[in-house]
XYZ file of C-alpha atoms in Angstrom:
564
model
C 80.880 -16.732 146.587
C 82.877 -19.305 148.452
C 80.391 -19.202 151.260
C 77.546 -20.059 148.839
C 79.545 -22.984 147.463
C 80.284 -24.208 150.959
C 76.614 -23.930 151.850
C 75.568 -25.948 148.785
C 78.205 -28.580 149.547
C 76.983 -28.759 153.105
C 73.392 -29.165 151.903
C 74.342 -32.087 149.681
C 76.659 -33.701 152.184
C 74.174 -33.541 155.024
C 71.845 -36.331 153.758
C 74.858 -38.447 152.774
C 76.377 -38.166 156.235
C 73.018 -38.972 157.785
C 72.673 -42.083 155.594
C 76.203 -43.201 156.465
C 75.427 -42.695 160.126
C 72.310 -44.824 159.844
C 74.215 -47.571 158.024
C 76.891 -47.539 160.702
C 74.205 -47.698 163.350
C 72.608 -50.684 161.517
C 75.948 -52.493 161.409
C 76.446 -51.850 165.088
C 72.958 -53.165 165.863
C 73.626 -56.313 163.840
C 76.912 -56.875 165.654
C 75.148 -56.341 168.953
C 72.710 -59.192 168.290
C 73.231 -62.487 170.041
C 74.114 -65.592 167.958
C 70.608 -66.972 168.497
C 69.061 -63.750 167.209
C 71.360 -63.791 164.163
C 70.386 -67.389 163.394
C 66.700 -66.581 163.784
C 67.009 -63.546 161.480
C 68.876 -65.584 158.821
C 66.295 -68.372 159.060
C 63.461 -65.862 158.676
C 65.096 -64.326 155.603
C 65.762 -67.768 154.101
C 62.179 -68.808 154.789
C 60.882 -65.655 153.102
C 63.052 -66.221 150.035
C 62.039 -69.877 149.842
C 58.383 -68.955 150.198
C 58.583 -66.379 147.382
C 60.563 -68.704 145.093
C 58.194 -71.600 145.814
C 55.156 -69.528 144.956
C 56.781 -68.337 141.745
C 57.763 -71.867 140.749
C 54.310 -73.176 141.594
C 52.735 -70.423 139.550
C 54.968 -71.231 136.560
C 53.578 -74.354 134.971
C 56.033 -76.560 133.057
C 55.526 -76.917 129.337
C 54.005 -80.268 128.384
C 54.365 -81.997 125.029
C 52.498 -84.863 123.408
C 54.120 -88.203 124.090
C 51.610 -90.408 122.238
C 48.174 -89.759 120.786
C 45.278 -91.864 119.508
C 46.179 -94.843 121.681
C 43.742 -97.597 122.432
C 42.831 -98.410 126.021
C 45.283 -101.274 126.453
C 48.334 -99.419 125.138
C 47.363 -96.253 127.031
C 47.177 -98.129 130.322
C 50.543 -99.779 129.734
C 52.196 -96.464 128.866
C 50.770 -94.778 132.000
C 51.942 -97.678 134.149
C 55.453 -97.359 132.718
C 55.480 -93.602 133.409
C 54.380 -94.169 137.003
C 57.168 -96.684 137.522
C 59.691 -94.129 136.255
C 58.192 -91.327 138.428
C 57.514 -89.156 135.391
C 54.689 -86.584 135.726
C 52.073 -86.899 133.027
C 48.741 -85.440 132.039
C 45.862 -86.391 129.816
C 44.585 -84.106 127.087
C 41.072 -82.670 127.519
C 39.662 -85.129 124.958
C 41.493 -88.062 126.552
C 43.189 -89.051 123.293
C 46.752 -87.936 124.123
C 49.276 -88.408 126.929
C 51.291 -85.296 127.832
C 54.680 -85.246 129.572
C 57.195 -82.428 130.227
C 58.489 -81.102 126.919
C 62.137 -81.659 127.816
C 61.578 -85.420 128.359
C 59.423 -86.273 125.339
C 62.107 -87.735 123.080
C 63.905 -89.529 125.878
C 60.686 -91.165 127.104
C 59.769 -92.274 123.591
C 63.100 -94.068 123.270
C 62.720 -95.693 126.688
C 59.207 -96.924 125.978
C 60.193 -98.124 122.504
C 62.929 -100.249 124.112
C 60.181 -101.889 126.187
C 58.009 -102.460 123.113
C 55.482 -99.729 123.903
C 53.142 -98.853 122.460
C 52.243 -102.078 120.735
C 49.531 -100.429 118.647
C 46.866 -102.923 119.754
C 47.945 -105.252 116.968
C 50.279 -108.219 116.802
C 52.413 -108.963 113.786
C 54.868 -111.669 112.903
C 56.491 -111.220 116.313
C 53.739 -113.586 117.428
C 55.661 -116.366 115.696
C 58.718 -115.664 117.846
C 57.032 -117.223 120.880
C 55.786 -120.274 118.980
C 55.847 -123.283 121.257
C 57.094 -126.656 120.239
C 54.384 -129.208 119.563
C 51.602 -126.746 118.757
C 48.852 -128.157 116.570
C 48.505 -127.289 112.902
C 45.219 -125.512 113.563
C 46.784 -123.196 116.149
C 49.729 -122.587 113.875
C 47.398 -121.578 111.043
C 45.425 -119.284 113.356
C 48.603 -117.600 114.604
C 49.798 -117.098 111.042
C 46.480 -115.517 110.083
C 46.564 -113.196 113.118
C 50.125 -112.165 112.323
C 49.254 -111.495 108.682
C 46.206 -109.420 109.663
C 48.305 -107.380 112.107
C 51.050 -106.696 109.578
C 48.525 -105.606 106.954
C 46.804 -103.339 109.490
C 50.099 -101.704 110.438
C 50.969 -101.138 106.796
C 47.594 -99.548 106.042
C 47.893 -97.317 109.145
C 51.103 -95.846 107.725
C 48.990 -94.006 105.114
C 48.685 -90.328 106.055
C 44.891 -90.202 105.851
C 44.348 -93.362 107.933
C 44.552 -93.197 111.723
C 43.567 -96.828 112.433
C 42.851 -99.943 110.404
C 41.622 -103.481 110.971
C 41.935 -106.342 108.492
C 39.848 -109.522 108.632
C 40.910 -112.412 106.444
C 38.623 -115.287 105.487
C 40.935 -118.069 104.349
C 38.978 -121.247 103.497
C 40.559 -124.640 103.847
C 41.974 -126.015 100.626
C 40.232 -129.018 99.125
C 41.164 -131.570 96.483
C 37.877 -131.079 94.588
C 38.036 -128.270 92.092
C 34.322 -127.535 92.191
C 34.481 -126.947 95.960
C 37.504 -124.659 95.778
C 36.937 -121.190 97.305
C 39.110 -118.120 97.052
C 40.153 -116.234 100.196
C 38.513 -112.859 100.861
C 39.370 -109.843 103.010
C 37.452 -107.093 104.772
C 39.251 -103.879 105.691
C 37.935 -101.318 108.195
C 39.718 -97.940 108.109
C 39.319 -94.989 110.477
C 40.155 -91.774 108.667
C 41.607 -88.679 110.258
C 39.288 -85.692 110.675
C 38.830 -83.869 107.402
C 40.610 -86.543 105.345
C 39.219 -88.794 102.606
C 40.581 -91.609 100.480
C 40.470 -91.024 96.752
C 39.949 -93.769 94.183
C 43.690 -94.313 93.655
C 44.349 -94.800 97.366
C 41.454 -97.261 97.682
C 42.757 -99.192 94.673
C 46.215 -99.227 96.246
C 44.899 -100.727 99.495
C 42.949 -103.350 97.532
C 46.024 -104.273 95.519
C 48.171 -104.391 98.668
C 45.845 -106.795 100.475
C 45.201 -109.026 97.469
C 48.914 -109.285 96.706
C 49.786 -110.215 100.297
C 47.453 -113.213 100.508
C 47.978 -116.211 98.188
C 45.186 -116.975 95.703
C 43.265 -113.817 96.592
C 41.821 -111.706 93.792
C 41.118 -107.978 93.968
C 37.384 -108.538 93.683
C 37.485 -110.345 97.030
C 38.626 -107.266 98.989
C 36.047 -104.901 100.516
C 36.914 -101.636 102.275
C 34.636 -99.556 104.507
C 35.309 -96.476 106.631
C 34.319 -95.617 110.208
C 30.934 -94.373 108.974
C 30.087 -97.693 107.357
C 30.387 -96.344 103.809
C 31.652 -98.737 101.170
C 34.806 -97.370 99.559
C 35.310 -100.107 96.984
C 33.055 -99.400 94.004
C 33.030 -102.728 92.190
C 29.763 -103.685 93.881
C 28.407 -100.182 94.205
C 24.789 -100.119 92.956
C 25.275 -96.543 91.781
C 28.098 -97.604 89.507
C 26.120 -100.573 88.254
C 23.214 -98.290 87.345
C 25.531 -96.008 85.384
C 25.810 -93.184 87.944
C 29.218 -91.878 88.824
C 30.175 -89.694 91.759
C 32.629 -87.792 89.584
C 29.733 -86.691 87.390
C 27.975 -85.182 90.389
C 31.189 -83.384 91.354
C 31.463 -82.047 87.813
C 27.902 -80.688 87.969
C 28.686 -78.983 91.285
C 31.810 -77.425 89.824
C 29.881 -76.139 86.805
C 27.193 -74.602 89.026
C 29.799 -73.093 91.356
C 31.563 -71.539 88.364
C 28.369 -69.814 87.205
C 27.669 -68.612 90.765
C 31.152 -67.091 90.982
C 30.552 -65.248 87.724
C 27.328 -63.777 89.089
C 28.990 -62.802 92.367
C 31.904 -61.111 90.606
C 29.595 -58.929 88.540
C 26.978 -58.097 91.222
C 29.209 -57.611 94.245
C 30.533 -54.176 93.179
C 26.964 -53.028 92.464
C 24.886 -54.128 95.456
C 27.472 -55.261 98.006
C 28.726 -58.596 99.198
C 25.880 -59.560 101.525
C 23.028 -57.976 99.586
C 22.310 -60.739 97.093
C 22.104 -64.513 96.788
C 22.447 -66.568 93.595
C 21.755 -70.211 92.809
C 22.291 -72.071 89.544
C 20.861 -75.431 88.456
C 22.676 -76.965 85.486
C 21.270 -79.861 83.469
C 24.325 -81.657 82.120
C 24.097 -84.480 79.593
C 26.555 -87.305 80.246
C 25.218 -89.605 77.497
C 27.899 -90.725 75.075
C 26.332 -90.942 71.583
C 27.983 -92.132 68.378
C 26.019 -91.607 65.123
C 26.839 -92.643 61.538
C 24.672 -91.381 58.609
C 24.870 -92.116 54.826
C 22.748 -89.874 52.521
C 21.929 -90.190 48.777
C 20.331 -87.523 46.596
C 17.166 -88.795 44.891
C 17.455 -87.128 41.411
C 20.890 -86.275 40.098
C 21.316 -83.241 37.865
C 21.734 -83.677 34.071
C 25.279 -82.453 34.152
C 26.227 -85.194 36.540
C 29.666 -86.567 35.966
C 29.813 -89.887 33.996
C 31.701 -92.571 35.815
C 31.660 -95.277 33.018
C 30.023 -95.884 29.641
C 29.693 -99.139 27.626
C 28.093 -99.546 24.131
C 27.546 -102.895 22.337
C 26.373 -103.198 18.664
C 25.727 -106.588 16.932
C 24.654 -107.272 13.230
C 23.446 -110.749 12.042
C 22.865 -111.712 8.313
C 20.883 -114.853 7.375
C 19.826 -116.100 3.824
C 16.154 -116.036 2.992
C 14.070 -118.968 1.590
C 15.076 -120.071 -1.914
C 13.686 -122.415 -4.727
C 10.239 -123.489 -5.755
C 7.909 -124.030 -2.913
C 7.278 -127.671 -2.508
C 8.990 -130.813 -1.373
C 12.391 -129.710 -2.398
C 12.017 -126.610 -0.495
C 11.538 -128.538 2.678
C 14.629 -130.616 2.122
C 17.878 -129.632 3.703
C 20.193 -127.755 1.398
C 23.102 -129.420 -0.178
C 26.574 -128.453 0.899
C 27.543 -125.126 -0.518
C 30.327 -124.888 -3.021
C 32.171 -121.700 -3.743
C 32.546 -121.186 -7.452
C 35.920 -120.025 -8.390
C 34.995 -118.314 -11.584
C 31.576 -116.992 -10.661
C 31.796 -113.649 -8.765
C 29.875 -113.259 -5.489
C 26.545 -111.536 -5.498
C 26.350 -108.157 -3.588
C 24.274 -108.300 -0.435
C 21.986 -105.505 -1.459
C 21.284 -106.958 -4.762
C 17.623 -107.435 -5.331
C 16.365 -110.894 -5.559
C 19.131 -112.454 -3.455
C 16.708 -113.421 -0.590
C 19.111 -112.525 2.382
C 18.055 -110.355 5.537
C 20.237 -108.388 8.112
C 19.495 -108.083 11.979
C 21.149 -105.358 14.091
C 21.248 -105.306 18.002
C 22.712 -102.295 19.888
C 23.103 -102.037 23.706
C 24.447 -99.026 25.686
C 25.246 -98.880 29.453
C 25.928 -95.423 31.005
C 26.970 -95.082 34.699
C 26.857 -91.656 36.423
C 28.584 -90.637 39.727
C 26.070 -90.899 42.594
C 26.032 -88.263 45.433
C 26.859 -89.925 48.765
C 27.373 -88.317 52.180
C 28.790 -90.319 55.129
C 28.727 -88.534 58.550
C 30.144 -89.937 61.821
C 29.284 -87.884 64.937
C 30.464 -88.617 68.490
C 29.070 -86.286 71.154
C 31.341 -85.298 74.018
C 30.464 -85.924 77.671
C 29.202 -83.173 79.936
C 27.285 -81.064 77.463
C 25.116 -78.381 79.033
C 21.504 -79.010 78.070
C 19.716 -76.386 80.149
C 20.555 -73.704 82.689
C 18.293 -72.269 85.403
C 19.432 -69.194 87.361
C 17.737 -67.601 90.380
C 18.976 -64.337 91.912
C 17.450 -62.462 94.847
C 18.644 -58.950 95.700
C 18.136 -57.163 98.995
C 16.324 -53.836 99.205
C 18.587 -50.826 99.037
C 19.052 -48.416 101.940
C 18.372 -44.708 101.520
C 19.137 -41.848 103.884
C 16.292 -39.412 104.597
C 16.807 -35.636 104.997
C 16.431 -35.983 108.772
C 19.348 -38.422 108.904
C 17.317 -41.588 109.343
C 17.647 -44.565 106.975
C 15.011 -46.704 105.353
C 14.972 -49.652 102.948
C 13.189 -49.358 99.621
C 12.773 -51.942 96.875
C 14.767 -51.746 93.682
C 13.144 -50.069 90.702
C 12.136 -51.944 87.587
C 15.031 -50.419 85.681
C 17.552 -51.651 88.238
C 16.037 -55.134 88.240
C 16.116 -55.189 84.415
C 19.745 -54.063 84.428
C 20.699 -56.797 86.888
C 18.769 -59.331 84.797
C 20.691 -58.332 81.663
C 24.021 -58.527 83.458
C 23.238 -62.000 84.772
C 22.215 -63.119 81.271
C 25.522 -62.024 79.833
C 27.505 -63.479 82.730
C 26.090 -67.014 82.434
C 25.817 -67.050 78.633
C 22.049 -67.142 78.337
C 20.842 -69.215 75.348
C 17.076 -69.159 74.690
C 17.356 -71.953 72.104
C 18.664 -74.192 74.847
C 15.723 -73.423 77.105
C 17.637 -71.398 79.732
C 15.657 -69.443 82.332
C 16.718 -66.534 84.546
C 14.684 -65.083 87.395
C 15.777 -61.973 89.311
C 13.719 -60.875 92.325
C 14.127 -58.167 94.963
C 13.135 -58.759 98.568
C 14.212 -57.525 102.017
C 16.591 -59.897 103.753
C 15.607 -61.188 107.162
C 18.150 -60.245 109.805
C 19.853 -63.055 111.640
C 18.887 -63.219 115.313
C 21.756 -62.351 117.573
C 22.788 -65.045 119.978
C 22.317 -64.156 123.648
C 25.509 -62.953 125.236
C 27.040 -65.211 127.833
C 27.368 -63.865 131.366
C 30.783 -62.564 132.184
C 31.356 -65.347 134.716
C 30.612 -67.985 132.050
C 32.739 -66.519 129.294
C 35.712 -68.887 128.764
C 38.083 -66.013 128.033
C 37.083 -64.159 131.182
C 37.395 -67.357 133.238
C 40.926 -67.916 131.964
C 41.782 -64.262 132.580
C 40.410 -64.552 136.118
C 42.543 -67.628 136.776
C 45.662 -65.860 135.578
C 44.843 -62.773 137.640
C 44.257 -64.932 140.725
C 47.709 -66.474 140.341
C 49.413 -63.086 140.194
C 47.301 -61.824 143.084
C 48.402 -64.783 145.171
C 52.043 -64.049 144.371
C 51.536 -60.394 145.337
C 49.903 -61.355 148.632
C 52.808 -63.669 149.475
C 55.346 -60.931 148.689
C 53.448 -58.398 150.828
C 53.188 -60.892 153.661
C 56.924 -61.574 153.556
C 57.697 -57.855 153.498
C 55.390 -56.728 156.285
C 55.733 -59.815 158.488
C 59.446 -60.597 158.126
C 61.529 -58.029 156.257
C 60.089 -54.841 157.745
C 60.316 -55.914 161.425
C 63.913 -56.992 160.865
C 64.770 -53.679 159.217
C 63.182 -51.767 162.107
C 65.151 -53.739 164.657
C 68.421 -53.352 162.746
C 68.031 -49.800 161.367
C 66.243 -47.564 163.943
C 64.435 -44.442 162.702
C 66.383 -41.135 162.609
C 66.473 -39.097 165.813
C 65.054 -35.604 166.263
C 68.533 -34.070 166.023
C 69.143 -35.702 162.638
C 65.773 -34.434 161.454
C 66.645 -30.905 162.584
C 70.013 -31.033 160.789
C 68.315 -32.199 157.625
C 65.767 -29.386 157.999
C 68.492 -26.761 158.322
C 70.242 -27.995 155.171
C 67.990 -25.879 152.867
C 64.581 -24.332 152.224
C 61.792 -25.777 150.138
C 61.912 -24.814 146.509
C 65.584 -23.642 146.607
C 67.907 -24.874 143.894
C 71.687 -24.993 144.085
C 74.171 -24.166 141.393
C 73.960 -27.744 140.130
C 70.172 -27.541 139.668
C 69.425 -29.785 142.689
C 66.234 -28.916 144.483
C 66.455 -29.143 148.255
C 63.297 -29.860 150.216
C 63.119 -28.989 153.894
C 61.314 -30.656 156.725
C 58.299 -29.238 158.481
C 60.390 -27.735 161.309
C 62.516 -25.760 158.873
C 59.495 -24.631 156.885
C 57.981 -23.252 160.148
C 60.721 -20.549 160.347
C 59.107 -17.331 159.074
C 60.856 -14.225 157.795
C 60.544 -12.439 161.129
C 62.178 -15.322 162.961
C 65.087 -15.383 160.528
C 65.505 -11.607 160.817
C 65.553 -11.782 164.600
C 68.171 -14.542 164.498
C 70.326 -12.472 162.124
C 70.162 -9.475 164.512
C 71.249 -11.625 167.447
C 74.129 -12.997 165.416
C 75.213 -9.415 164.476
C 75.195 -8.370 168.151
C 77.194 -11.420 169.225
C 79.834 -11.277 166.468
C 79.710 -8.007 164.477
C 83.115 -8.632 162.931
C 81.954 -11.851 161.224
C 78.856 -10.067 159.875
C 81.002 -7.229 158.550
C 83.310 -9.663 156.778
C 80.314 -11.459 155.265
C 78.852 -8.175 153.951
C 82.254 -7.211 152.592
C 82.490 -10.464 150.663
C 78.998 -9.932 149.241
C 80.017 -6.426 148.069
C 83.267 -7.704 146.564
C 85.584 -5.538 148.712
C 89.082 -6.898 149.496
C 91.121 -6.402 152.622
C 92.602 -3.128 151.358
C 89.198 -1.546 150.816
C 89.244 -1.915 147.011
C 86.800 -3.659 144.823
């Protein structure tokens, strides 16, 4: 058992001793080199390391950040000149609108350039008055003031998020003593909006108020604003507004139509699929604001109409008839009447008195009159008429043989879709709404021709990256085979034949020790067949039989006294 352990230990220790011997030999070879050879070897190693590090650093591009963007030509040239004076590497963006510098120096460079007054923004403000010379004429002073005011207004307008650049032109007429010749100053503002940004009505009104308040005697109607596309943003002189049209009304119509389209999509998408139908809606919206007042009377009131007022007047008049003998006395005026005290009065109805009575009666009756007063004000944006058009793609059916074909929808399916669309949009026949549902095969979109692999941008970028790593690999291989490997061969010579034989005798291929370590033998050891080993064992038994006997005794577990 001890012999097996010793053999395993010897097998493991053999490669270790061989490696130590080789290391010692390498140290001896290094010590045996001349000083010039040592210097040359160190220089070669240093050159290899520098070459590898240089290639790696060259392959690793520094991260660049945006220093300034959207600069005009004059400011861009001044900024580049300042960077060249400071020996700062820079790059231009692909679109030429930005200047890029190393990311770690962005903030520092901005502070340095700001101390030098860069960038100036292409505009001059009231700093122009700082260099005012003594004795300048009044005309030049007025021009400088106007330039400074235009620059300050432009800078203020550029601070709005949606505006990338702005120019302000002021027309300031000379004041006159004649009131009829007096003219108000006007302003024209040119704004360049950022991509995808717009100015709403409140922002435009704010710019107008800003400019008009900054210039004396300027009114808001004298300020005009246009964008980079030449569109007039101020609406006071807009012919569409003067004719009664409003852009917000058009947006409202679009929103109404989009709402109906979304309703149709939500109800048809689960049935026929997302890309198997198209819907369009045309809405006729009435924006007329109408106010109507009506007062109605009934022609013939009913008999039981309520009485509002009633007035009755009755008058009776008594006058004496003609008296006396007809003749001259009768025509004379009567004498003054005297009331006899003792004679009783005659009753009025007494016959032969000659007096008559007249009665007059008047009645006024007022009834309540039916009266209806109606005041109607129609709201804006009433839907007058709705037109809906829906086209549905043919459905796909699978044949028994596994192939597919497209067939048109049946009349029942089209009628069902028509009814669903009617309910979704709120169809009203009294309003004149129309709905048309049709089925038709959709034309397939032509596929764009594929780009060649050498023109694909992604493949080009991938090729560039792969070329960089390939270059690094070539440099590393060159350093290893041209510098490192020759030095290692000269310092650490290959193992001798005796060392190879010792390593071959350390074990057989496929054998495993007690620790589970597999020992592989060299070709010389593997060449020993069973007959050769048996012959060697016989020779060893003839030369030293006592040692063989002791070895067999140990295998059998017999001690020195002959007991197991």
